[in-house]
PDB file of C-alpha atoms in Angstrom:
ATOM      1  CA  UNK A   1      -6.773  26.113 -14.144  1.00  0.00           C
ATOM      2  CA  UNK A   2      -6.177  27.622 -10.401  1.00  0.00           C
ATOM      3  CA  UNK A   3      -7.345  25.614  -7.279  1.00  0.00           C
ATOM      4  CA  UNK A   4      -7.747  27.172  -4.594  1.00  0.00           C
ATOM      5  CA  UNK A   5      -6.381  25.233  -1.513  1.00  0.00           C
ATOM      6  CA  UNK A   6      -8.189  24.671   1.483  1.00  0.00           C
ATOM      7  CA  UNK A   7      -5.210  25.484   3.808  1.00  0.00           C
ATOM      8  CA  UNK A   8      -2.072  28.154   3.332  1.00  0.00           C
ATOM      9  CA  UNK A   9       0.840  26.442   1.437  1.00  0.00           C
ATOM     10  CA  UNK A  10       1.234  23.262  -0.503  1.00  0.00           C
ATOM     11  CA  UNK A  11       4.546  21.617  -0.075  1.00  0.00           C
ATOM     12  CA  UNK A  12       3.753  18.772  -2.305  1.00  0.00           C
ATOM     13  CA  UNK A  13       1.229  17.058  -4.906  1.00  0.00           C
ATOM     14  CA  UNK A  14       1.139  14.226  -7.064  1.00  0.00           C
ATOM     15  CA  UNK A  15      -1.255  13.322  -9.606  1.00  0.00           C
ATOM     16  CA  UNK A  16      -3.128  10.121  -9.839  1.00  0.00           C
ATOM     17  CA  UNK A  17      -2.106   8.737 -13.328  1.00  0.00           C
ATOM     18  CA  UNK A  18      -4.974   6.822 -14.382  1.00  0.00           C
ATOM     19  CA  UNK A  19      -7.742   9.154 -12.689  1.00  0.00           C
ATOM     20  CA  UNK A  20      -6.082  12.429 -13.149  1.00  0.00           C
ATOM     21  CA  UNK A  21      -6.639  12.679  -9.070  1.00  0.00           C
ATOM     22  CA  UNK A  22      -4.851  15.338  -7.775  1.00  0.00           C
ATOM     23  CA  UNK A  23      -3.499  14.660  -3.761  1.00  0.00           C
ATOM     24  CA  UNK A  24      -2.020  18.175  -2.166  1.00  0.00           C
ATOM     25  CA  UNK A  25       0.425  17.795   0.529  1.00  0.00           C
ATOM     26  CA  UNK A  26       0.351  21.002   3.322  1.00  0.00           C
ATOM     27  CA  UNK A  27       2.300  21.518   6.550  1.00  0.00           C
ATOM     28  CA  UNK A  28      -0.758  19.893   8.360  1.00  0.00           C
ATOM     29  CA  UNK A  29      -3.223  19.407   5.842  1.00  0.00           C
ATOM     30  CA  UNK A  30      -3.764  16.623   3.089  1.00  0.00           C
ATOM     31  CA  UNK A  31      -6.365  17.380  -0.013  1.00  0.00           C
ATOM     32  CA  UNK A  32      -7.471  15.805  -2.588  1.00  0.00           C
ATOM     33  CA  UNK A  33      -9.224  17.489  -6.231  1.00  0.00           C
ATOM     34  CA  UNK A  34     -10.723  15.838  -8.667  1.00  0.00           C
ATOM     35  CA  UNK A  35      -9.225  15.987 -12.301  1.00  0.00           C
ATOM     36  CA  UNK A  36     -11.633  18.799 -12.952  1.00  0.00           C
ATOM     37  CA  UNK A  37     -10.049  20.775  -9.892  1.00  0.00           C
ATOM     38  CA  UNK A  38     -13.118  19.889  -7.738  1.00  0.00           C
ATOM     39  CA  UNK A  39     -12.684  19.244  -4.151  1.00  0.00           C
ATOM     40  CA  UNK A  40     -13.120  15.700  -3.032  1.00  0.00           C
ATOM     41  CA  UNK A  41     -11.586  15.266   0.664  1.00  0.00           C
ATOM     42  CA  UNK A  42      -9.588  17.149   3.004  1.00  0.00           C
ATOM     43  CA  UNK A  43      -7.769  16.237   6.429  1.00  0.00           C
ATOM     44  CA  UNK A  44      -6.915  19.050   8.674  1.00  0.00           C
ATOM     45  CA  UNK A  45      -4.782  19.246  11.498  1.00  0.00           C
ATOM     46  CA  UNK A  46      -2.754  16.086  10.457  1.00  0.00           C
ATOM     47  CA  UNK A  47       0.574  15.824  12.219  1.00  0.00           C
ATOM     48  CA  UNK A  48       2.490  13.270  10.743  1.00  0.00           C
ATOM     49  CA  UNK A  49       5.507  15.392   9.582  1.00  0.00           C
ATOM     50  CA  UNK A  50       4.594  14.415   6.296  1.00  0.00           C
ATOM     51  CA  UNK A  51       6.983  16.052   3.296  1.00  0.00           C
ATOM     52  CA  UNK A  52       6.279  13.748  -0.146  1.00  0.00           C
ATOM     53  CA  UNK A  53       3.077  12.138  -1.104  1.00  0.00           C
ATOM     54  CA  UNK A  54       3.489   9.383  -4.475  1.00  0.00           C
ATOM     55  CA  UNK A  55       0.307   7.918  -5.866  1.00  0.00           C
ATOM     56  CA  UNK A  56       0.269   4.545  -7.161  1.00  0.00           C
ATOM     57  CA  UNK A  57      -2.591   4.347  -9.604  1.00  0.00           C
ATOM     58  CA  UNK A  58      -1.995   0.990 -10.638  1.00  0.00           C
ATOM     59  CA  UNK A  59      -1.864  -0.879  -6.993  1.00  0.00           C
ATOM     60  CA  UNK A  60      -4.512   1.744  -5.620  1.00  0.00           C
ATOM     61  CA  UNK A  61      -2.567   3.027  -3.213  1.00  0.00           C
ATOM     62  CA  UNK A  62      -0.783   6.633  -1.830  1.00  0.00           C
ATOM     63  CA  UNK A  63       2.549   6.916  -0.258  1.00  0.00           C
ATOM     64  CA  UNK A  64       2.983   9.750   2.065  1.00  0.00           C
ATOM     65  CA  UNK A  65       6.568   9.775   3.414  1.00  0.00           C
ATOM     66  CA  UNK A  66       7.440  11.619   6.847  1.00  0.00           C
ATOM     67  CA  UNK A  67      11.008  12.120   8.143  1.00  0.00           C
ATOM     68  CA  UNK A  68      11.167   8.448   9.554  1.00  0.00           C
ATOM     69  CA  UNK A  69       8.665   7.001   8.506  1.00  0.00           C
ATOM     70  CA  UNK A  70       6.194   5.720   5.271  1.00  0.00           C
ATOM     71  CA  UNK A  71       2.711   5.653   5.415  1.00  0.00           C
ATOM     72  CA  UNK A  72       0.437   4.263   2.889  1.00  0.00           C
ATOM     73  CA  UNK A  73      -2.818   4.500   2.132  1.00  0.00           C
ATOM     74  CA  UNK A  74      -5.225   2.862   0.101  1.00  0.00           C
ATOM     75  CA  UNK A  75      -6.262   4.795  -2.786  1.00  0.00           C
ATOM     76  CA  UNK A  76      -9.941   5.155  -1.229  1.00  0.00           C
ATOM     77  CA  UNK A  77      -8.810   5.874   2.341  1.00  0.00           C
ATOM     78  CA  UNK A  78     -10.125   2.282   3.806  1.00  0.00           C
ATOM     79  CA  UNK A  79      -7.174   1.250   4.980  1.00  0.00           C
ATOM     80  CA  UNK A  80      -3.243   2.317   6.131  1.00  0.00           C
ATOM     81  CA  UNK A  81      -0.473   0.764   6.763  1.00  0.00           C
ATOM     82  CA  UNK A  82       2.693   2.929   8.290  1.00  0.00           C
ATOM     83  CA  UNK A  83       6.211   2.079   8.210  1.00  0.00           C
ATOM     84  CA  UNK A  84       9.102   3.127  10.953  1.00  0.00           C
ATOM     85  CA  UNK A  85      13.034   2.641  11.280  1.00  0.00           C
ATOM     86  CA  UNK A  86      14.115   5.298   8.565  1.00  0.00           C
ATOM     87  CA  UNK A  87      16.961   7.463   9.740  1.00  0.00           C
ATOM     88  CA  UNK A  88      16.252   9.868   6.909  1.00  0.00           C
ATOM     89  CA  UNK A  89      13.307   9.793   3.964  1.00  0.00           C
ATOM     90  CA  UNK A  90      13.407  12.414   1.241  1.00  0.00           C
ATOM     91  CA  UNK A  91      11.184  11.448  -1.430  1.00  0.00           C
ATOM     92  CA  UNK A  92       9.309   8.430  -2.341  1.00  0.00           C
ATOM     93  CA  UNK A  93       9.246   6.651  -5.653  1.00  0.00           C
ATOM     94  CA  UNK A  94       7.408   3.968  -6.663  1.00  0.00           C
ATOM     95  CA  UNK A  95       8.114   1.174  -9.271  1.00  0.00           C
ATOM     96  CA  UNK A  96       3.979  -0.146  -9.765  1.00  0.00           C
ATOM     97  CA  UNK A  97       5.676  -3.436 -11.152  1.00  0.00           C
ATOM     98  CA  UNK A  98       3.114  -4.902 -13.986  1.00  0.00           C
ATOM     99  CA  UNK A  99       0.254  -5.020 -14.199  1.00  0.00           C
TER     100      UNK A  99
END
């Protein structure tokens, strides 16, 4: 399957484990597709510096890391919380914990 993305270059995706979500990280753009490729939401013009995006299906939540600093949003964009003091953030991983 080929989506086609509502902005010039990805630079990172994740994929929703439990829904099969897809979130689609651009220099200034954030998407989202459905796990049938269909498009669900899209942010333009977002300048956060954002380089990684995690999804954590289990705690409904996405984790969008920037050069110094986390954000994190819940999983249906109600709510978002942002973190600062990093000297340096290159990828986010996240440990759901159990359920």
């Amino acid at each position: 399957q080929v989506l086609e993305l509502p902005f010039d270059r990805a630079i990172a995706l994740d994929v929703d484990d439990r829904t099969g979500n897809c979130w689609v990280l651009g220099e200034r753009d954030i998407a989202l597709f459905s796990a049938e490729g269909g498009p669900m939401t899209h942010w333009s013009q977002v300048d956060l510096g954002v380089t990684s995006v995690t999804v954590d299906g289990i705690n409904e939540s996405v984790w969008l890391a920037a050069a110094s600093a986390l954000w994190k949003l819940s999983i249906d964009l109600e709510g978002q919380t942002r973190l600062d003091g990093f000297s340096s953030t290159l990828e986010i991983v996240v440990d759901p914990g159990t359920p």
